[in-house]
Coordinates of C-alpha atoms in Angstrom, one line a residue:
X44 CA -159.5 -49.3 34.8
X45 CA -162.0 -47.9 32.2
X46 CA -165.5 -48.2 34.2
X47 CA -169.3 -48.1 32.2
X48 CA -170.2 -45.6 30.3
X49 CA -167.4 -43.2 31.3
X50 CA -164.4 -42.7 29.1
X51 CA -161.0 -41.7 29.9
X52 CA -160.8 -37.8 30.4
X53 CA -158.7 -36.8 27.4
X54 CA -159.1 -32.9 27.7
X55 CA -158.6 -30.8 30.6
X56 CA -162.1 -29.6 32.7
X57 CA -162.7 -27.2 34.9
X58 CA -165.5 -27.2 37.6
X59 CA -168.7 -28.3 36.1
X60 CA -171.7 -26.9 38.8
X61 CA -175.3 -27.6 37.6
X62 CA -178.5 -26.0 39.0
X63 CA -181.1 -28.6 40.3
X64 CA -184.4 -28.6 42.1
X65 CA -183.6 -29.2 45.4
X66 CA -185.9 -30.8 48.4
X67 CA -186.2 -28.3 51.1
X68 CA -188.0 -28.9 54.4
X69 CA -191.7 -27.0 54.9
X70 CA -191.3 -25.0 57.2
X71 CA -195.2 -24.9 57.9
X72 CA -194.6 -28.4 58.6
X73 CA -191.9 -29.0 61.4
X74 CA -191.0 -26.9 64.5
X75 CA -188.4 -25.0 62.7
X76 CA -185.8 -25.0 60.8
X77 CA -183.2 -25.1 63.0
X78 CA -184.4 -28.0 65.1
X79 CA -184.4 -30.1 61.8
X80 CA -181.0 -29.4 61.3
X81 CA -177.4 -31.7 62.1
X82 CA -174.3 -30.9 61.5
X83 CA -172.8 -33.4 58.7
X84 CA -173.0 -37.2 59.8
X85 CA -169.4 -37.8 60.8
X86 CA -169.5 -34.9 63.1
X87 CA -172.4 -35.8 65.1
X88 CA -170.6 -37.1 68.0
X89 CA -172.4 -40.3 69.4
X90 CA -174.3 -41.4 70.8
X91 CA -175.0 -38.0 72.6
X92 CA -175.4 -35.3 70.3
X93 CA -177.6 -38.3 67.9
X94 CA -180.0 -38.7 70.8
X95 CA -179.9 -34.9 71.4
X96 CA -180.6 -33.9 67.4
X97 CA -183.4 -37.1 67.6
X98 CA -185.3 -35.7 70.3
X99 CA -184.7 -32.4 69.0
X100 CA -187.7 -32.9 66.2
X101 CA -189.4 -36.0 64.8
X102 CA -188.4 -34.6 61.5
X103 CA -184.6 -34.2 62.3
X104 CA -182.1 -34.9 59.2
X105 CA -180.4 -37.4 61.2
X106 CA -183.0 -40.0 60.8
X107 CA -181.8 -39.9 57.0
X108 CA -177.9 -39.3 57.6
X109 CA -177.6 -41.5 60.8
X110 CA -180.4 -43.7 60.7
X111 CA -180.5 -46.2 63.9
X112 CA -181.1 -50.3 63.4
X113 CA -179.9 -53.2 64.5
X114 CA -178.0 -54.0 60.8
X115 CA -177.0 -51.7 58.3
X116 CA -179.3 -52.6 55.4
X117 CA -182.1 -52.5 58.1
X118 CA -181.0 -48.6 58.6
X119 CA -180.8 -47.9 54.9
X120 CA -183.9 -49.2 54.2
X121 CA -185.0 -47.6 57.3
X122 CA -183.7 -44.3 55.9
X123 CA -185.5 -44.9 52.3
X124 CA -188.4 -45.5 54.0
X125 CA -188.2 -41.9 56.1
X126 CA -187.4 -40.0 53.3
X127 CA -190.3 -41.5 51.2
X128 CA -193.0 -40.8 54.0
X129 CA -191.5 -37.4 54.5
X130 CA -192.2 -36.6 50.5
X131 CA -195.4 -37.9 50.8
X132 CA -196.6 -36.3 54.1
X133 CA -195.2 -32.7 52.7
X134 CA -192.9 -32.1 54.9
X135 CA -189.8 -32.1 52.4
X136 CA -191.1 -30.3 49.2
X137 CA -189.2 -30.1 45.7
X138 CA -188.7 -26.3 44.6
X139 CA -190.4 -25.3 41.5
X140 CA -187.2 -25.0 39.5
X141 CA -183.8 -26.1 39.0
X142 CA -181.4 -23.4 40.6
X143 CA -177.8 -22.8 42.1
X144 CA -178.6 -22.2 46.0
X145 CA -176.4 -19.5 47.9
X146 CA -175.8 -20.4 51.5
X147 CA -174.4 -18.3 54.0
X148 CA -173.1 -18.9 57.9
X149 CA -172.4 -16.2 60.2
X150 CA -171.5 -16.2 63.8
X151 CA -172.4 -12.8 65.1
X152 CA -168.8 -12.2 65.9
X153 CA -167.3 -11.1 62.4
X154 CA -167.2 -14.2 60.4
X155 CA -168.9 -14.4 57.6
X156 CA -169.1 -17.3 54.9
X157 CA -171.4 -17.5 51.6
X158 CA -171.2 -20.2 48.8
X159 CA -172.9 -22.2 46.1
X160 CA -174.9 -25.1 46.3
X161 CA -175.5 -27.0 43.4
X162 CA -175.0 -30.3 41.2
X163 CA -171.0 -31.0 41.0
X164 CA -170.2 -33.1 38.0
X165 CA -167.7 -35.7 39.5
X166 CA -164.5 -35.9 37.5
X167 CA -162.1 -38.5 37.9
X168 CA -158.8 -37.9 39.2
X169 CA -156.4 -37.4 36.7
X170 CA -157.9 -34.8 35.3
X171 CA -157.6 -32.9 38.8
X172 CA -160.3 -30.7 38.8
X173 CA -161.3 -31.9 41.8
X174 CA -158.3 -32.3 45.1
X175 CA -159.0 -34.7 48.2
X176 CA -155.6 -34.1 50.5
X177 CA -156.9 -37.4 52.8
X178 CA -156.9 -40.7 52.3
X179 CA -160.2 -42.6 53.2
X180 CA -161.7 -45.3 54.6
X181 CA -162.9 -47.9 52.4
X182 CA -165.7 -49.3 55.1
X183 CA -167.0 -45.5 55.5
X184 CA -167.1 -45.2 51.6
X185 CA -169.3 -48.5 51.4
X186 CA -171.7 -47.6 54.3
X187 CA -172.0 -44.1 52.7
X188 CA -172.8 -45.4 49.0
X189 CA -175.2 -47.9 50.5
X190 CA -177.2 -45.3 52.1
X191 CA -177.2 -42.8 48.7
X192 CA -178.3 -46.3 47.1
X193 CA -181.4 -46.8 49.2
X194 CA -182.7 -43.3 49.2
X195 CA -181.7 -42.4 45.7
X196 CA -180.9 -38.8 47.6
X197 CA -177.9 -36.7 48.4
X198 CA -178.7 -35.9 51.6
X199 CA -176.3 -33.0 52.7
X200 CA -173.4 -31.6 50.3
X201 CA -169.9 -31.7 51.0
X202 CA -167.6 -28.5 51.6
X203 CA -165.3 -28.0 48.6
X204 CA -162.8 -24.8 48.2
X205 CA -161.2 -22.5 44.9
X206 CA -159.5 -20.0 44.6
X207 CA -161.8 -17.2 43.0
X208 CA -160.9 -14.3 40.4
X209 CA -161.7 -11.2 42.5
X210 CA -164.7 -9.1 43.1
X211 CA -165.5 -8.9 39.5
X212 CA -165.8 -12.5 38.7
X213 CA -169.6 -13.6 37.7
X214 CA -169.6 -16.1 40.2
X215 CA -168.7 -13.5 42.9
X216 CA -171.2 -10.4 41.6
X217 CA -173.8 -13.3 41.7
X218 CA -173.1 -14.4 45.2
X219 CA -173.1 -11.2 46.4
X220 CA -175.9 -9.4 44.6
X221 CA -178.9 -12.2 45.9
X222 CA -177.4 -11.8 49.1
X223 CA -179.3 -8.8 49.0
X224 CA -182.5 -10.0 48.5
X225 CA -184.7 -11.5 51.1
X226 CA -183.6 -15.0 51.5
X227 CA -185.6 -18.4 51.0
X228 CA -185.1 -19.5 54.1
X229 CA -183.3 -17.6 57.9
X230 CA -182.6 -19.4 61.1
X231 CA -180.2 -19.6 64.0
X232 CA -179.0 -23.0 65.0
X233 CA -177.9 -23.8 69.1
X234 CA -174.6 -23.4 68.0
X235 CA -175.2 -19.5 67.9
X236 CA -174.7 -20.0 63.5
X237 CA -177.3 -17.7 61.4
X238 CA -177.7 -19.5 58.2
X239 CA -179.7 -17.8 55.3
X240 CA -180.1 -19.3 51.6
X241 CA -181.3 -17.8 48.6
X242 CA -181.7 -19.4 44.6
X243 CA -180.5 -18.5 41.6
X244 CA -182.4 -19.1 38.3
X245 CA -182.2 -16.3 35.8
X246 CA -180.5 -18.4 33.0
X247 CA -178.4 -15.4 32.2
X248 CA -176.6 -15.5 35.6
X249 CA -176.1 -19.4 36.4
X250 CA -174.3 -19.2 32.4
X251 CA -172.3 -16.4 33.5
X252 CA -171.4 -18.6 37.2
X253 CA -170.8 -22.0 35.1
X254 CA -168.3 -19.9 32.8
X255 CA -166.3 -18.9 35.8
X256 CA -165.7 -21.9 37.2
X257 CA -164.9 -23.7 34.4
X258 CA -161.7 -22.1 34.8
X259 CA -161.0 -23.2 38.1
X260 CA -159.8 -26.4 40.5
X261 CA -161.1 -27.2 44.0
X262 CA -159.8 -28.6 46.9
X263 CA -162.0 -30.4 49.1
X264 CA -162.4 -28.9 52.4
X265 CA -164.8 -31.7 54.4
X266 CA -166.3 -34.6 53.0
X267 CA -163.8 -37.2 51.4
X268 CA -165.9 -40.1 51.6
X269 CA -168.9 -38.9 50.3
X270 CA -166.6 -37.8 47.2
X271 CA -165.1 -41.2 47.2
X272 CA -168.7 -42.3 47.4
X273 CA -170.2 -40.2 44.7
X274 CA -167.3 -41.8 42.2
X275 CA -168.6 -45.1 43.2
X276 CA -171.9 -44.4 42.5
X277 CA -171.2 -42.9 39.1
X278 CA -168.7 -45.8 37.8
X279 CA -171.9 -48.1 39.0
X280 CA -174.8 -46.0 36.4
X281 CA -174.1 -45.5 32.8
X282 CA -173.8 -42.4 31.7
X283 CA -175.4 -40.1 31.5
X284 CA -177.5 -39.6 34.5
X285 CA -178.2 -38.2 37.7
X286 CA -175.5 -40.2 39.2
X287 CA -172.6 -38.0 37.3
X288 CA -173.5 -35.7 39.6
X289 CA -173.1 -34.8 43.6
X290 CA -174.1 -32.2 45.7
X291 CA -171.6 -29.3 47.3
X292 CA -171.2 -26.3 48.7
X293 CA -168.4 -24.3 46.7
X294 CA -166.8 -21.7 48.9
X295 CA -164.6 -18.8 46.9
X296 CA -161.8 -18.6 50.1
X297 CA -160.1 -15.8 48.5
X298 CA -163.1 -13.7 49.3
X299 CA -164.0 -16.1 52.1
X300 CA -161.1 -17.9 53.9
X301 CA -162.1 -20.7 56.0
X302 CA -161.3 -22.0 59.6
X303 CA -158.6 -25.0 59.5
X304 CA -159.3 -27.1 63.1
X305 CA -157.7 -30.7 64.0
X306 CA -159.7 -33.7 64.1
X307 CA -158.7 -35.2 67.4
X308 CA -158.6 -39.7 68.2
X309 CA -160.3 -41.4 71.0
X310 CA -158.1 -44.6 71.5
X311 CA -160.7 -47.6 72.9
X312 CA -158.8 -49.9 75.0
X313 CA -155.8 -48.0 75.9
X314 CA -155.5 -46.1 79.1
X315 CA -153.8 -43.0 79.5
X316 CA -150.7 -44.8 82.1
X317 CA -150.3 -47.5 79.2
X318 CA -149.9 -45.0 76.4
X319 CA -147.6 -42.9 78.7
X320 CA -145.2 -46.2 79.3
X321 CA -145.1 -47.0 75.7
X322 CA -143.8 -43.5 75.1
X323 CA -140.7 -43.4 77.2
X324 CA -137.3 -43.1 75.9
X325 CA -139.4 -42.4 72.5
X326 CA -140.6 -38.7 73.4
X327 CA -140.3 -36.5 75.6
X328 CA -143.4 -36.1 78.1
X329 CA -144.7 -33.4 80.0
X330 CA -147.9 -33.4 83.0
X331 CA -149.9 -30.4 82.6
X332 CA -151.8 -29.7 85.5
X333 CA -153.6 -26.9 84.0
X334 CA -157.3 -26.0 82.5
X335 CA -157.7 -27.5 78.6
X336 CA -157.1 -24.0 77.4
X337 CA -153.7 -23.7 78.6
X338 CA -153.1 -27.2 77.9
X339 CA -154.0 -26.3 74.1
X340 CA -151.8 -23.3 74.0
X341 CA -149.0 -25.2 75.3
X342 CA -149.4 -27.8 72.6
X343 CA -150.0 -24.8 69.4
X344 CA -146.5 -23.2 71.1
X345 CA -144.9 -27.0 71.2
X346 CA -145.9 -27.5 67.7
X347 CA -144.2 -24.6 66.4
X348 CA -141.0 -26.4 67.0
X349 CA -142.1 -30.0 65.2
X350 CA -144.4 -32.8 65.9
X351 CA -146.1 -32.7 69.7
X352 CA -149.8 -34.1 70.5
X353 CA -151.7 -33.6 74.1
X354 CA -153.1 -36.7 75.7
X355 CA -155.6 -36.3 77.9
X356 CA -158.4 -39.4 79.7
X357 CA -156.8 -39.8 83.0
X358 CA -158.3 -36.1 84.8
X359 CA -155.0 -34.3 83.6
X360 CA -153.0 -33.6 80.5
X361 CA -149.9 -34.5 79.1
X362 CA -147.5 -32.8 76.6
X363 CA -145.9 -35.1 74.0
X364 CA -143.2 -33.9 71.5
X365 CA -139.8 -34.3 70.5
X366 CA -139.7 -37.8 68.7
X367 CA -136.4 -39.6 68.7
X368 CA -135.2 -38.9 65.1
X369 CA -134.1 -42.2 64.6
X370 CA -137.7 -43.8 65.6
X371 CA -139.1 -41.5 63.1
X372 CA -136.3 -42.5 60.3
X373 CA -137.8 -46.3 60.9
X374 CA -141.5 -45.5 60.8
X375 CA -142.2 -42.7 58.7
X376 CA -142.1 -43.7 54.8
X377 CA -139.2 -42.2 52.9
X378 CA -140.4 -41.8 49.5
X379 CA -143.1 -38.9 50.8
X380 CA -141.6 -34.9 50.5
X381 CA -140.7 -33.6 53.4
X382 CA -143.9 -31.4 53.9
X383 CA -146.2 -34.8 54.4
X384 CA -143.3 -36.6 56.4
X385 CA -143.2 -34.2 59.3
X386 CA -146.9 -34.0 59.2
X387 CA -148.3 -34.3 62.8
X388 CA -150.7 -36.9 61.3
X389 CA -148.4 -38.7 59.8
X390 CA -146.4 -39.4 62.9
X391 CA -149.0 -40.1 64.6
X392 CA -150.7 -42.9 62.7
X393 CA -146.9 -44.0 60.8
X394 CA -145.3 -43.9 64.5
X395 CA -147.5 -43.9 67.6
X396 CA -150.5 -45.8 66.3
X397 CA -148.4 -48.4 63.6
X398 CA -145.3 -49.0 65.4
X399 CA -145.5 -47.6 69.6
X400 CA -149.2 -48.5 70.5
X401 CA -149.9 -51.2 67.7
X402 CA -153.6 -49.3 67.1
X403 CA -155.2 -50.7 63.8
X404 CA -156.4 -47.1 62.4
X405 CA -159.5 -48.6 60.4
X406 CA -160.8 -50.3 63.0
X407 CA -164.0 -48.2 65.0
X408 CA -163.4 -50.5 68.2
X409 CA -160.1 -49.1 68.3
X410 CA -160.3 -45.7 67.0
X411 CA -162.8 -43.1 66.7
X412 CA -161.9 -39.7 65.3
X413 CA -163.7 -36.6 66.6
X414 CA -163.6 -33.2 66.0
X415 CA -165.1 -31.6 69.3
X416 CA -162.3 -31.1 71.6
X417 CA -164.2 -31.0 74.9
X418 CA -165.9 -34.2 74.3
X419 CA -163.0 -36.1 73.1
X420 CA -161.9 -35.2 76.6
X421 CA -164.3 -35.8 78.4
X422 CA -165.4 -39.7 76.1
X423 CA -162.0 -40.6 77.1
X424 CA -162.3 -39.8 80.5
X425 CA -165.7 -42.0 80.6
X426 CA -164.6 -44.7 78.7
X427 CA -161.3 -45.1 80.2
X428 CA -159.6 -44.6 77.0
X429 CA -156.4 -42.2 75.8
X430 CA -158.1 -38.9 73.8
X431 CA -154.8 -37.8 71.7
X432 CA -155.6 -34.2 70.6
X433 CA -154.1 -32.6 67.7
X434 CA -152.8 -29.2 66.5
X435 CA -154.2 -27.6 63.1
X436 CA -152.5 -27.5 60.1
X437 CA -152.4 -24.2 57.7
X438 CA -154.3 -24.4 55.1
X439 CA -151.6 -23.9 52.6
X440 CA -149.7 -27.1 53.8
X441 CA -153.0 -28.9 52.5
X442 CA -153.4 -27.2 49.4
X443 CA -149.7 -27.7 48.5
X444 CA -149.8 -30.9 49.3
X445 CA -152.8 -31.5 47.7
X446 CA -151.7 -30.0 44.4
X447 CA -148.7 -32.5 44.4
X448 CA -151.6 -35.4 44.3
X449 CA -150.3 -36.3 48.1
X450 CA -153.1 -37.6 50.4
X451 CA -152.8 -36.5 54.2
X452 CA -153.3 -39.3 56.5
X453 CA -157.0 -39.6 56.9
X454 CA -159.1 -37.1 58.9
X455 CA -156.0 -34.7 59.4
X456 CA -157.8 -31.2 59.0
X457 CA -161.3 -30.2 59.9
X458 CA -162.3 -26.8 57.6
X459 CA -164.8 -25.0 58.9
X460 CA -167.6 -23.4 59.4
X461 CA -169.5 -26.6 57.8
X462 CA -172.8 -26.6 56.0
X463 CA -175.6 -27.5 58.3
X464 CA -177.1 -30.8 56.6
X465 CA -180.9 -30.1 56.5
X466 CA -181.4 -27.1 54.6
X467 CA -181.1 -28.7 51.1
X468 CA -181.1 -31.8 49.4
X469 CA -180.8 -33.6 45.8
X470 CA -182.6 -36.1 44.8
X471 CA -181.9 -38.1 41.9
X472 CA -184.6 -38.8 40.3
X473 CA -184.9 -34.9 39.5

């Protein structure tokens, strides 16, 4: 359906990234930078790390990402009014001119990760510039585009991948050579990440970036809904204006490969014992009396051989694989390839949550998806639930499928490490 102001995409684009001023806390203003700092909203695991970042600084980013009310236009209104008071007060502050921004993560132990922020023009798509491998879901897309409606802000950009050119591509030599100046801004968040972000200007050098990319595709690595929400936006504004546009961070993983993690399920409602019946004569099941380490190595060893999952909420662990083939020919859609049909992902929500546990998956009082591993554990264990913890999948599987235009079931991979939200943001009436 042809949506206002936008017309069908008759000639093949490549990645469009625009420089823009972006909003950038003072850091004469707040206790530092990285007490201000979250990591992106749907990995805040609440309500315990949103207390923790709250009273962290009055000036944390989760008051706009994750703001707290009793109904949700209450909290985006709430947020609107945060950000507003924080522009006033000086404590965000727009830089003096538009720019790409380069943002790099290091851990101290070897890794080492630099991108580009900037202004993503969002494509629809069939023209397949840009690749989501997940599906999402529709009530996270709404609150998301809700919030981006009341502040008029993007508030923390989403994690996209391509597959660069080599050393001498511009967009490379440019990432590379301000890495070398002093940055804009240097700090160490709790996690033990050093993050560091510099801005490019010189018009000579974002023309020589914008001509690179062109030639290129992304995948996106984290963030699905807010890409789902920033092609809402846009079919909502005529074009052209801000709202063509979304913020990202474009990571080059030829010269910087990125971590692929599992995004594990906390089942509400359904202990451990009931999750372990409903399994019998349907997959094997193992008890692991062991640490969560050894349990997680026996599951990455297990899931060498095909589908197997670790459940865990009852003080030990338990070892499920080997689905009966024929359950699996009843529940798992035929007309996907192969590659997406043995998916751990997709047995999981086509077999155990549709047909063995009867789990609605879009449904938060049933099903919350984390992506720490301890406290997916240790929630379960609280709340009396079943934490179902997952094995990663390579990164090629994703970007094969992806490239196919087949959607993983939702929140199947976790890439990593993620921008921390905080550092930069885009407003759109800049």
């Amino acid at each position: 359906m042809k949506t206002a102001g936008h017309s069908p995409a008759t000639t093949r684009r490549g990645l469009e990234l625009t420089p823009f001023r972006g909003l950038r806390y003072d850091p004469d203003r707040v206790g530092s930078l990285a007490a201000v700092t979250s990591p992106p909203y749907d990995v805040v695991v609440r309500p315990d790390g949103l207390h923790h970042l709250e009273s962290a600084d009055p000036y944390n980013i989760v008051r706009l990402i994750l703001p707290q009310a009793d109904t949700p236009s209450a909290r985006n209104e709430q947020a609107a009014d945060t950000l507003r008071r924080w522009l006033s007060e000086g404590i965000l502050t727009t830089d003096p001119e538009p720019g790409l921004y380069v943002y790099e993560q290091s851990d101290g132990g070897g890794m080492l990760q630099r991108g580009l922020i900037g202004a993503l023009r969002v494509s629809d798509p069939a023209e397949g510039v840009v690749l989501p491998h997940e599906d999402v879901m529709p009530h996270v897309v709404a609150d998301r585009a809700a919030l981006m409606r009341a502040t008029c802000a993007n508030l923390e950009p989403l994690l996209l991948t391509y597959r660069g050119n080599g050393s001498t591509a511009a967009a490379t030599v440019a990432v590379e050579r301000v890495a070398e100046r002093p940055p804009l801004l240097s700090t160490t968040t709790e996690d033990g990440y050093h993050h560091r972000l510099w801005t490019i200007t010189d018009p000579a050098a974002l023309a020589g970036i914008q001509e690179d990319l062109a030639q290129h595709q992304a995948l996106i690595a984290d963030g699905h809904h807010r890409w789902a929400t920033y092609r809402r936006l846009r079919a909502e504004h005529p074009s052209p204006s801000a709202w063509d546009y979304g913020l990202v961070l474009l990571v080059d993983t030829v010269r910087y490969p990125l971590r692929v993690r599992a995004i594990h399920r906390l089942l509400h409602g359904l202990p451990v014992a009931d999750a372990l019946s409903a399994l019998e004569g349907r997959f094997r099941v193992r008890h692991l009396d062991t640490p969560l380490s050894e349990a997680l190595s026996a599951l990455a060893d297990a899931a060498c051989a095909g589908n197997a999952f670790l459940l865990a909420g009852d003080g030990a662990f338990h070892l499920v694989d080997r689905p009966d083939p024929d359950l699996l020919a009843r529940t798992v859609p035929a007309e996907h390839p192969a590659a997406w049909r043995t998916l751990d992902a997709t047995v999981l929500h086509a077999t155990l949550l549709g047909h063995v546990w009867g789990i609605p998956e879009d449904s938060p009082a049933h099903i919350a998806y984390i992506h720490d591993t301890v406290a997916t554990v240790e929630k379960a264990e609280r709340d009396g639930g079943t934490a179902v913890l997952m094995h990663p999948v390579r990164e090629e599987v994703v970007r094969d499928l992806a490239r196919q235009g087949v959607t993983m079931p939702r929140k199947s991979t976790s890439f990593g490490p993620k921008p921390a939200s905080g550092l930069v943001l885009r407003a759109l009436g800049l």
